[in-house]
Amino acid sequence: MFNKGVLLASSAFIALSVSACASFPGTRIQSEVNEPAPESMQARDYPHASMGHGVQQPRPNSAWWPEQLDLTQLRQNETTRSNPLGEDFDYAAAFQSLDLDAVKSDLRELMTTSQDWWPADWGHYGPFFIRMAWHSAGTYRTFDGRGGAGGGQQRFEPLNSWPDNANLDRARRLLWPVKQKYGENISWADLMILAGTVAMEDMGFDTLGFAGGREDDWQAELVYWGAEQEWLGNEERYSEEGQLERPLAASMMGLIYVNPEGPNGVPDPQLAADAIRDTFGRMAMNDEETAALIAGGHTFGKAHGAHSPEECTGPEPAANGVEAQGLGWDNSCGTGNGADTVTSGLEGAWSAAPTMWTMQYLENLYNFEWVQSRSPAGAIQWVPANAEEAMIVPDAHNPDEFETPIMFTTDLALKVDPAYREITTRFLENPEEFEDAFARAWFKLTHRDMGPSARYLGADVPDVELLWQDPVPSVDHALISAGDIAALKDAILDTDLTNAELVRSAWAAASSYRDTDMRGGANGARLRLDPQRNWAVNNPEEIERVLSVLESVQSDFNDAQADDVRVSLADLIVLGGAAGIERAASQAGHDITVPFEPGRTDASQAQTDADAFSYLEPRADAFRNYYDPANRRSPSELMVDRADTLSLTVPEMTVLLGGLRALDANTGGAEHGVLTHQPGVLSNDFFVNLLDMNTVWNATDAEYVFEGRDRQSGDLKWTATEADLVYGSNAELRAVVEVYAFDGAEERFVSDFVDAWVKVMQLDRFDLANG
């Protein structure tokens, strides 16, 4: 369902069906025509066949070959041409130039200036903006770090047309005058979250603060939101055992969280509690944070179901005509807004003061006996048993009328479920504890995808260290010099550690980074801590030995310093990788220096949320030819996904994989894809041998594993996985491979490999100008 003037971003969020939303817009490639063309002229023969009405449209390759590897995710990392602000635009500097107090003042004025085209409930847009902010941030999920407020993705399909986001197009239009006034100095992504936070403050709630720094995207992100082909479907995301598919979090296609009427419309509060716990947990919230968010969020605003969505609302924005100018869900019933607003089909407010911070939500939840009822649109909701004595809620548009408060099935879950009941009764008895819990949970919800606090901008950033921010200690010593770096490289290379071991360890540390939520990376040296040191992909026994050697090098160096110069283990792990690559390149005849920037520090186990970090464990890493057979997608598909989380382009992904194969960086000593007779040497052998026509490849009995045999003798030459061979079979990847397999391409290969390597090593260096 979906709601309009309230943050239905709690578990209660929004789940009635929407008219004209039976299938995803834009999925149909070819329209029917009145008369079929001759067979020789039909669309199956011509990629540019007619789409009907004489319109010619190209068909994507996926229409012909749906199994072909899709590189679209990486195309988003390849260019900034769609960004009208240009490559040199510095959003951090632009945001810091803002008078943030002036922006907040304008927002407060906007919130109490009701517009005739979309009247504010009770004369205040605050609850509407809270819902907008919540739904912007509430798509975040822990398994892959995708979703969240970053990029302002709520402006683009499919999110701008999700049933759960109905009428939020109006919220963004209401914000346009503020955005227009401050222009590029505040992104839509920041503005939507700021509006929700200021709304709470204007209604009397003390928030924890606000941090800017979310740059806008200029196109829709390619995210897997589920396999369903209809809005509000959930048939394909749950297993027969009732397990929700990874990496999904929401219970239905087009919802932020779960159906507020109850799972699949079944009004059972305990079943709802189970669904809430699963979904909110997948969005990084524990029971206390979940209860605080639902109770705090539903303190404000109302749900809107004055009429039936099916009977009154038109197409979502993506399916509407150009004359609608990006708006959707036009309401043909009554005035179409105000008292006639249709969003979720649920109708009513939770408290008697929906534009004020009060304890009324929890007081009403426990003071009333709730009985099942239906909204005017027919949606299941709950009202007090003594309804005639509970007419305490002022009508949102007629102050002379009063209504009963309402609850959703998902609200009653907080009272029925034993764990949630213990938390909410404690909140009810301790209002200050409730307020603090909600402030922290709201801040986490709206900032979870921003990564470490080093990325936070603005005067309202709270002076508090939170475990979910993955804190690392500040640098409290002098950094190593160029001379120190050279000496440490020599000391590392004087040990018995091989090129491959040094490279594998540095890659294991740095490649844990996810650009989706800016978590992981080498900074903090969490490779030595739980849970990362035990990840199968990292060769735990090898990692323990390598780190032990590096710690000895670290200790010898630090003990020898007469001043306060120190090297962290985090820096030394990355430096070891650089040293190994330089030696490997030298063995191939190339004299190179791998750029290195010191300044990383070592986090403690107490600064590490082991449970949260467990979600970063790779289930596949094609760069190390690691693949868990439990995966549902192929190694090459997961390779593209992992390259995307590392913000790599197609050429960067290609050169890194080929170089790491040559360096013998595979997990567990596997030889698959190591297409070289000199493993551990930085050569372009992988590319040259992959394209060698003297090798014939055939599948083996092992899934995704292939044998390469000599075309003449039949002798076994190599083994490889699908993630290796796709570079020769996919036309776009093969085009890049050829560049690195040309005669004389060795220097280009080494240079490009080093550039891509350094990029990965520095992805989490937000303290650097290019971080």
Short mmCIF file of C-alpha atoms in Angstrom, two decimals, residues 130-491:
data_model
loop_
_atom_site.label_atom_id
_atom_site.label_comp_id
_atom_site.label_asym_id
_atom_site.label_seq_id
_atom_site.Cartn_x
_atom_site.Cartn_y
_atom_site.Cartn_z
CA ILE A 130 8.74 12.85 6.82
CA ARG A 131 7.20 10.13 4.70
CA MET A 132 9.11 11.37 1.65
CA ALA A 133 12.41 11.29 3.55
CA TRP A 134 11.63 7.91 5.07
CA HIS A 135 10.80 6.36 1.73
CA SER A 136 13.90 7.88 0.19
CA ALA A 137 16.14 6.25 2.79
CA GLY A 138 14.03 3.16 3.53
CA THR A 139 15.00 1.21 0.44
CA TYR A 140 18.43 0.49 1.98
CA ARG A 141 19.26 -3.19 2.49
CA THR A 142 22.18 -4.82 4.25
CA PHE A 143 22.96 -7.74 1.93
CA ASP A 144 24.33 -5.65 -0.93
CA GLY A 145 24.20 -2.11 0.44
CA ARG A 146 21.93 -0.95 -2.35
CA GLY A 147 19.05 1.44 -1.91
CA GLY A 148 18.99 4.33 0.51
CA ALA A 149 18.77 8.08 0.13
CA GLY A 150 22.04 8.61 -1.73
CA GLY A 151 21.63 9.82 -5.30
CA GLY A 152 18.07 10.99 -4.80
CA GLN A 153 16.85 7.89 -6.61
CA GLN A 154 13.24 8.55 -5.58
CA ARG A 155 13.12 10.97 -8.52
CA PHE A 156 13.62 8.16 -11.05
CA GLU A 157 11.80 5.03 -12.16
CA PRO A 158 11.01 2.61 -10.76
CA LEU A 159 11.00 4.20 -7.30
CA ASN A 160 9.09 7.31 -8.35
CA SER A 161 6.27 5.02 -9.50
CA TRP A 162 6.24 2.41 -6.75
CA PRO A 163 2.78 2.00 -5.21
CA ASP A 164 4.39 2.67 -1.84
CA ASN A 165 5.53 6.09 -3.08
CA ALA A 166 2.14 7.25 -4.30
CA ASN A 167 1.71 11.03 -4.13
CA LEU A 168 5.31 11.61 -3.07
CA ASP A 169 5.69 13.18 -6.50
CA ARG A 170 3.65 16.04 -4.98
CA ALA A 171 5.98 16.27 -1.99
CA ARG A 172 8.95 16.81 -4.28
CA ARG A 173 7.04 19.43 -6.27
CA LEU A 174 6.27 21.26 -3.05
CA LEU A 175 10.02 21.29 -2.36
CA TRP A 176 10.92 22.61 -5.79
CA PRO A 177 10.94 26.34 -4.81
CA VAL A 178 13.58 25.61 -2.16
CA LYS A 179 15.62 23.47 -4.54
CA GLN A 180 15.29 26.15 -7.22
CA LYS A 181 16.51 28.84 -4.81
CA TYR A 182 19.64 27.00 -3.68
CA GLY A 183 20.33 25.14 -6.91
CA GLU A 184 23.45 23.00 -7.13
CA ASN A 185 24.50 23.87 -3.57
CA ILE A 186 22.13 21.26 -2.16
CA SER A 187 21.32 18.01 -3.87
CA TRP A 188 17.84 16.55 -4.08
CA ALA A 189 19.20 13.62 -2.10
CA ASP A 190 20.24 15.87 0.79
CA LEU A 191 17.20 18.12 0.52
CA MET A 192 14.68 15.31 0.87
CA ILE A 193 16.34 14.03 4.05
CA LEU A 194 16.80 17.53 5.43
CA ALA A 195 13.11 18.31 4.81
CA GLY A 196 12.02 15.28 6.83
CA THR A 197 14.40 16.12 9.65
CA VAL A 198 13.38 19.79 9.78
CA ALA A 199 9.74 18.69 9.72
CA MET A 200 10.25 16.73 12.92
CA GLU A 201 12.02 19.63 14.56
CA ASP A 202 9.27 22.03 13.51
CA MET A 203 6.70 19.74 15.12
CA GLY A 204 8.56 19.67 18.41
CA PHE A 205 10.94 16.71 18.17
CA ASP A 206 14.65 17.02 18.99
CA THR A 207 16.54 15.11 16.27
CA LEU A 208 20.09 13.86 16.61
CA GLY A 209 21.19 16.07 13.71
CA PHE A 210 21.71 16.02 9.96
CA ALA A 211 24.65 15.42 7.67
CA GLY A 212 24.91 16.51 4.06
CA GLY A 213 27.10 14.98 1.41
CA ARG A 214 24.75 12.89 -0.73
CA GLU A 215 25.47 13.68 -4.36
CA ASP A 216 22.64 13.40 -6.86
CA ASP A 217 22.47 10.70 -9.48
CA TRP A 218 21.41 11.66 -13.00
CA GLN A 219 19.91 8.36 -14.05
CA ALA A 220 18.07 5.46 -12.50
CA GLU A 221 20.23 2.92 -10.74
CA LEU A 222 19.98 -0.63 -12.02
CA VAL A 223 18.89 -2.53 -8.91
CA TYR A 224 17.31 -5.95 -8.54
CA TRP A 225 14.08 -5.27 -6.62
CA GLY A 226 12.60 -8.73 -7.19
CA ALA A 227 11.44 -11.02 -9.97
CA GLU A 228 7.72 -10.20 -9.81
CA GLN A 229 6.16 -8.72 -12.92
CA GLU A 230 3.27 -7.02 -11.12
CA TRP A 231 3.11 -4.35 -8.46
CA LEU A 232 2.49 -5.65 -4.96
CA GLY A 233 3.27 -9.21 -5.98
CA ASN A 234 5.38 -11.43 -3.74
CA GLU A 235 4.99 -14.90 -5.21
CA GLU A 236 8.56 -15.13 -6.50
CA ARG A 237 10.53 -13.63 -3.64
CA TYR A 238 9.71 -16.26 -1.02
CA SER A 239 10.91 -19.87 -1.02
CA GLU A 240 8.61 -22.78 -0.25
CA GLU A 241 9.96 -22.57 3.30
CA GLY A 242 8.89 -18.93 3.53
CA GLN A 243 12.39 -17.46 3.29
CA LEU A 244 12.71 -14.09 1.56
CA GLU A 245 15.21 -14.11 -1.28
CA ARG A 246 18.58 -12.42 -0.83
CA PRO A 247 19.37 -9.56 -1.29
CA LEU A 248 15.75 -8.37 -1.05
CA ALA A 249 14.29 -6.79 2.07
CA ALA A 250 10.77 -5.58 1.23
CA SER A 251 7.99 -8.14 1.42
CA MET A 252 6.24 -7.12 -1.81
CA MET A 253 7.21 -5.61 -5.14
CA GLY A 254 6.80 -1.87 -4.89
CA LEU A 255 6.66 -1.67 -1.07
CA ILE A 256 9.28 -0.17 1.20
CA TYR A 257 8.60 -2.60 4.04
CA VAL A 258 5.56 -4.85 4.62
CA ASN A 259 1.82 -4.85 4.00
CA PRO A 260 0.22 -2.77 6.78
CA GLU A 261 -2.94 -4.89 6.66
CA GLY A 262 -0.81 -7.91 7.53
CA PRO A 263 1.20 -10.44 5.48
CA ASN A 264 -0.71 -11.06 2.24
CA GLY A 265 -3.59 -9.06 3.70
CA VAL A 266 -4.07 -11.44 6.65
CA PRO A 267 -4.83 -9.23 9.71
CA ASP A 268 -2.73 -11.24 12.18
CA PRO A 269 -0.54 -8.96 14.35
CA GLN A 270 1.89 -11.74 15.29
CA LEU A 271 2.42 -12.74 11.66
CA ALA A 272 2.91 -9.05 10.95
CA ALA A 273 5.50 -8.84 13.73
CA ASP A 274 7.45 -11.74 12.22
CA ALA A 275 7.43 -10.04 8.80
CA ILE A 276 8.44 -6.72 10.32
CA ARG A 277 11.36 -8.26 12.18
CA ASP A 278 12.66 -9.96 9.04
CA THR A 279 12.25 -6.96 6.78
CA PHE A 280 13.57 -4.32 9.18
CA GLY A 281 16.45 -6.62 10.09
CA ARG A 282 17.38 -6.82 6.42
CA MET A 283 17.41 -3.04 6.45
CA ALA A 284 19.92 -2.90 9.32
CA MET A 285 17.49 -2.31 12.20
CA ASN A 286 17.27 -4.32 15.42
CA ASP A 287 14.07 -4.78 17.44
CA GLU A 288 14.50 -1.63 19.50
CA GLU A 289 15.27 0.54 16.48
CA THR A 290 12.33 -0.98 14.62
CA ALA A 291 9.87 -0.34 17.44
CA ALA A 292 11.15 3.21 17.88
CA LEU A 293 10.80 3.96 14.17
CA ILE A 294 7.26 2.65 13.88
CA ALA A 295 6.05 4.29 17.08
CA GLY A 296 7.88 7.53 16.45
CA GLY A 297 6.94 7.72 12.80
CA HIS A 298 3.26 7.09 13.38
CA THR A 299 3.17 9.81 15.98
CA PHE A 300 2.88 12.16 13.00
CA GLY A 301 0.37 12.47 10.17
CA LYS A 302 -2.27 10.15 8.78
CA ALA A 303 -3.10 7.54 6.17
CA HIS A 304 -5.29 8.39 3.19
CA GLY A 305 -8.09 6.21 1.97
CA ALA A 306 -11.11 8.43 1.47
CA HIS A 307 -11.95 6.45 -1.66
CA SER A 308 -10.89 3.27 -3.40
CA PRO A 309 -7.50 3.51 -5.13
CA GLU A 310 -8.70 1.11 -7.81
CA GLU A 311 -11.72 3.24 -8.61
CA CYS A 312 -10.23 6.71 -8.26
CA THR A 313 -6.52 6.85 -9.07
CA GLY A 314 -4.95 6.98 -12.50
CA PRO A 315 -1.59 5.69 -13.74
CA GLU A 316 1.63 6.11 -11.81
CA PRO A 317 4.05 8.83 -13.07
CA ALA A 318 6.02 6.53 -15.37
CA ALA A 319 2.85 5.41 -17.14
CA ASN A 320 1.14 8.78 -17.33
CA GLY A 321 0.98 11.10 -20.33
CA VAL A 322 3.45 13.88 -21.06
CA GLU A 323 0.80 16.47 -20.20
CA ALA A 324 0.99 15.29 -16.57
CA GLN A 325 4.60 16.52 -16.45
CA GLY A 326 5.88 13.68 -14.33
CA LEU A 327 2.98 13.50 -11.90
CA GLY A 328 0.83 10.42 -11.44
CA TRP A 329 -1.99 8.87 -9.47
CA ASP A 330 -4.46 11.56 -10.56
CA ASN A 331 -7.50 11.29 -8.31
CA SER A 332 -10.87 11.58 -10.07
CA CYS A 333 -12.98 11.30 -6.91
CA GLY A 334 -14.29 14.42 -5.21
CA THR A 335 -11.83 17.29 -5.19
CA GLY A 336 -8.96 14.88 -5.87
CA ASN A 337 -7.01 16.09 -2.86
CA GLY A 338 -7.45 17.35 0.69
CA ALA A 339 -10.27 15.39 2.35
CA ASP A 340 -10.62 13.27 -0.81
CA THR A 341 -6.98 12.22 -0.97
CA VAL A 342 -6.37 8.62 -1.96
CA THR A 343 -3.04 6.99 -1.34
CA SER A 344 -2.99 3.67 0.50
CA GLY A 345 -6.67 3.05 0.94
CA LEU A 346 -6.17 3.11 4.70
CA GLU A 347 -7.71 6.13 6.37
CA GLY A 348 -7.07 7.97 9.61
CA ALA A 349 -4.50 9.24 12.11
CA TRP A 350 -2.88 7.52 15.07
CA SER A 351 -2.99 10.43 17.50
CA ALA A 352 -5.10 13.46 18.36
CA ALA A 353 -2.19 15.82 17.59
CA PRO A 354 -0.70 14.55 14.32
CA THR A 355 1.52 17.60 13.80
CA MET A 356 3.10 17.51 17.25
CA TRP A 357 5.60 15.24 18.99
CA THR A 358 3.65 13.49 21.74
CA MET A 359 3.41 10.13 23.47
CA GLN A 360 -0.12 9.63 22.12
CA TYR A 361 0.72 6.87 19.69
CA LEU A 362 1.90 4.56 22.46
CA GLU A 363 -0.76 5.79 24.88
CA ASN A 364 -3.51 5.02 22.37
CA LEU A 365 -1.96 1.69 21.43
CA TYR A 366 -2.16 0.49 25.04
CA ASN A 367 -5.15 2.43 26.39
CA PHE A 368 -7.67 1.32 23.78
CA GLU A 369 -8.99 -2.10 22.97
CA TRP A 370 -8.68 -2.37 19.21
CA VAL A 371 -11.23 -4.09 16.97
CA GLN A 372 -10.97 -4.87 13.30
CA SER A 373 -12.64 -2.45 10.93
CA ARG A 374 -12.38 -1.23 7.36
CA SER A 375 -11.54 2.11 5.81
CA PRO A 376 -13.92 3.84 3.39
CA ALA A 377 -11.86 2.19 0.64
CA GLY A 378 -12.32 -1.26 2.20
CA ALA A 379 -8.81 -1.70 3.63
CA ILE A 380 -8.43 -3.63 6.88
CA GLN A 381 -7.54 -1.40 9.83
CA TRP A 382 -8.36 -1.22 13.54
CA VAL A 383 -10.39 1.23 15.63
CA PRO A 384 -11.15 1.53 19.36
CA ALA A 385 -13.87 -0.83 20.60
CA ASN A 386 -15.67 2.13 22.21
CA ALA A 387 -15.51 4.18 19.02
CA GLU A 388 -18.30 6.58 20.04
CA GLU A 389 -16.23 7.57 23.10
CA ALA A 390 -12.96 7.91 21.19
CA MET A 391 -13.75 10.72 18.74
CA ILE A 392 -10.59 12.60 19.66
CA VAL A 393 -8.79 13.16 16.33
CA PRO A 394 -9.55 16.47 14.60
CA ASP A 395 -10.34 16.12 10.92
CA ALA A 396 -7.35 17.08 8.74
CA HIS A 397 -9.37 19.65 6.79
CA ASN A 398 -12.42 20.47 8.90
CA PRO A 399 -11.61 21.51 12.47
CA ASP A 400 -15.25 21.13 13.49
CA GLU A 401 -15.24 17.38 12.85
CA PHE A 402 -13.57 14.65 14.92
CA GLU A 403 -12.72 11.02 14.20
CA THR A 404 -11.40 8.00 16.09
CA PRO A 405 -7.70 7.16 16.01
CA ILE A 406 -6.76 4.11 13.95
CA MET A 407 -4.10 1.44 14.00
CA PHE A 408 -2.77 -0.87 11.30
CA THR A 409 -2.27 -4.57 11.82
CA THR A 410 1.43 -3.80 11.80
CA ASP A 411 0.93 -1.29 14.63
CA LEU A 412 -0.77 -3.89 16.79
CA ALA A 413 2.26 -6.09 16.22
CA LEU A 414 4.15 -3.82 18.61
CA LYS A 415 1.65 -4.72 21.33
CA VAL A 416 1.14 -8.41 20.56
CA ASP A 417 4.68 -9.62 19.89
CA PRO A 418 6.41 -10.31 23.24
CA ALA A 419 9.74 -8.68 22.32
CA TYR A 420 8.17 -5.60 20.78
CA ARG A 421 5.73 -5.35 23.69
CA GLU A 422 8.57 -5.31 26.21
CA ILE A 423 10.26 -2.51 24.28
CA THR A 424 7.17 -0.37 23.67
CA THR A 425 5.91 -0.64 27.25
CA ARG A 426 9.35 0.49 28.41
CA PHE A 427 9.15 3.40 25.98
CA LEU A 428 5.69 4.28 27.30
CA GLU A 429 6.96 4.34 30.86
CA ASN A 430 10.15 6.24 29.94
CA PRO A 431 9.36 9.00 27.39
CA GLU A 432 12.91 10.37 27.35
CA GLU A 433 14.26 6.92 26.52
CA PHE A 434 11.73 6.63 23.70
CA GLU A 435 12.66 10.02 22.31
CA ASP A 436 16.37 9.19 22.38
CA ALA A 437 15.78 5.81 20.73
CA PHE A 438 13.69 7.36 17.96
CA ALA A 439 16.22 10.15 17.37
CA ARG A 440 19.03 7.64 16.98
CA ALA A 441 16.97 5.28 14.84
CA TRP A 442 15.83 8.12 12.55
CA PHE A 443 19.42 9.30 12.15
CA LYS A 444 20.55 5.78 11.34
CA LEU A 445 17.70 5.28 8.87
CA THR A 446 18.50 8.47 7.01
CA HIS A 447 22.31 8.20 7.11
CA ARG A 448 22.98 4.44 7.04
CA ASP A 449 23.98 4.40 3.37
CA MET A 450 26.41 7.34 3.65
CA GLY A 451 29.29 5.31 5.02
CA PRO A 452 31.78 6.59 7.61
CA SER A 453 31.29 9.94 9.31
CA ALA A 454 34.31 11.25 7.40
CA ARG A 455 31.86 11.79 4.55
CA TYR A 456 29.48 13.91 6.63
CA LEU A 457 29.15 17.60 5.83
CA GLY A 458 27.57 20.55 7.60
CA ALA A 459 27.17 22.28 10.93
CA ASP A 460 24.45 19.90 12.13
CA VAL A 461 26.60 16.77 12.13
CA PRO A 462 26.22 15.24 15.61
CA ASP A 463 29.35 14.94 17.74
CA VAL A 464 28.87 11.27 18.50
CA GLU A 465 30.55 8.08 17.32
CA LEU A 466 28.09 5.36 16.34
CA LEU A 467 29.12 1.74 15.81
CA TRP A 468 27.18 1.39 12.55
CA GLN A 469 29.33 4.17 11.07
CA ASP A 470 32.30 1.76 11.07
CA PRO A 471 34.55 4.18 12.97
CA VAL A 472 38.33 4.15 12.67
CA PRO A 473 40.73 5.99 14.99
CA SER A 474 42.01 9.39 13.99
CA VAL A 475 45.65 9.63 12.95
CA ASP A 476 47.56 10.60 16.09
CA HIS A 477 51.10 10.22 14.77
CA ALA A 478 53.33 11.47 11.99
CA LEU A 479 52.89 9.63 8.70
CA ILE A 480 55.64 7.72 6.97
CA SER A 481 57.72 9.58 4.38
CA ALA A 482 58.71 8.54 0.86
CA GLY A 483 61.97 7.22 2.30
CA ASP A 484 60.11 5.25 4.95
CA ILE A 485 57.82 3.78 2.27
CA ALA A 486 60.80 2.58 0.26
CA ALA A 487 62.42 1.09 3.34
CA LEU A 488 59.24 -0.69 4.38
CA LYS A 489 58.81 -2.15 0.89
CA ASP A 490 62.34 -3.55 1.11
CA ALA A 491 61.62 -4.98 4.54
#
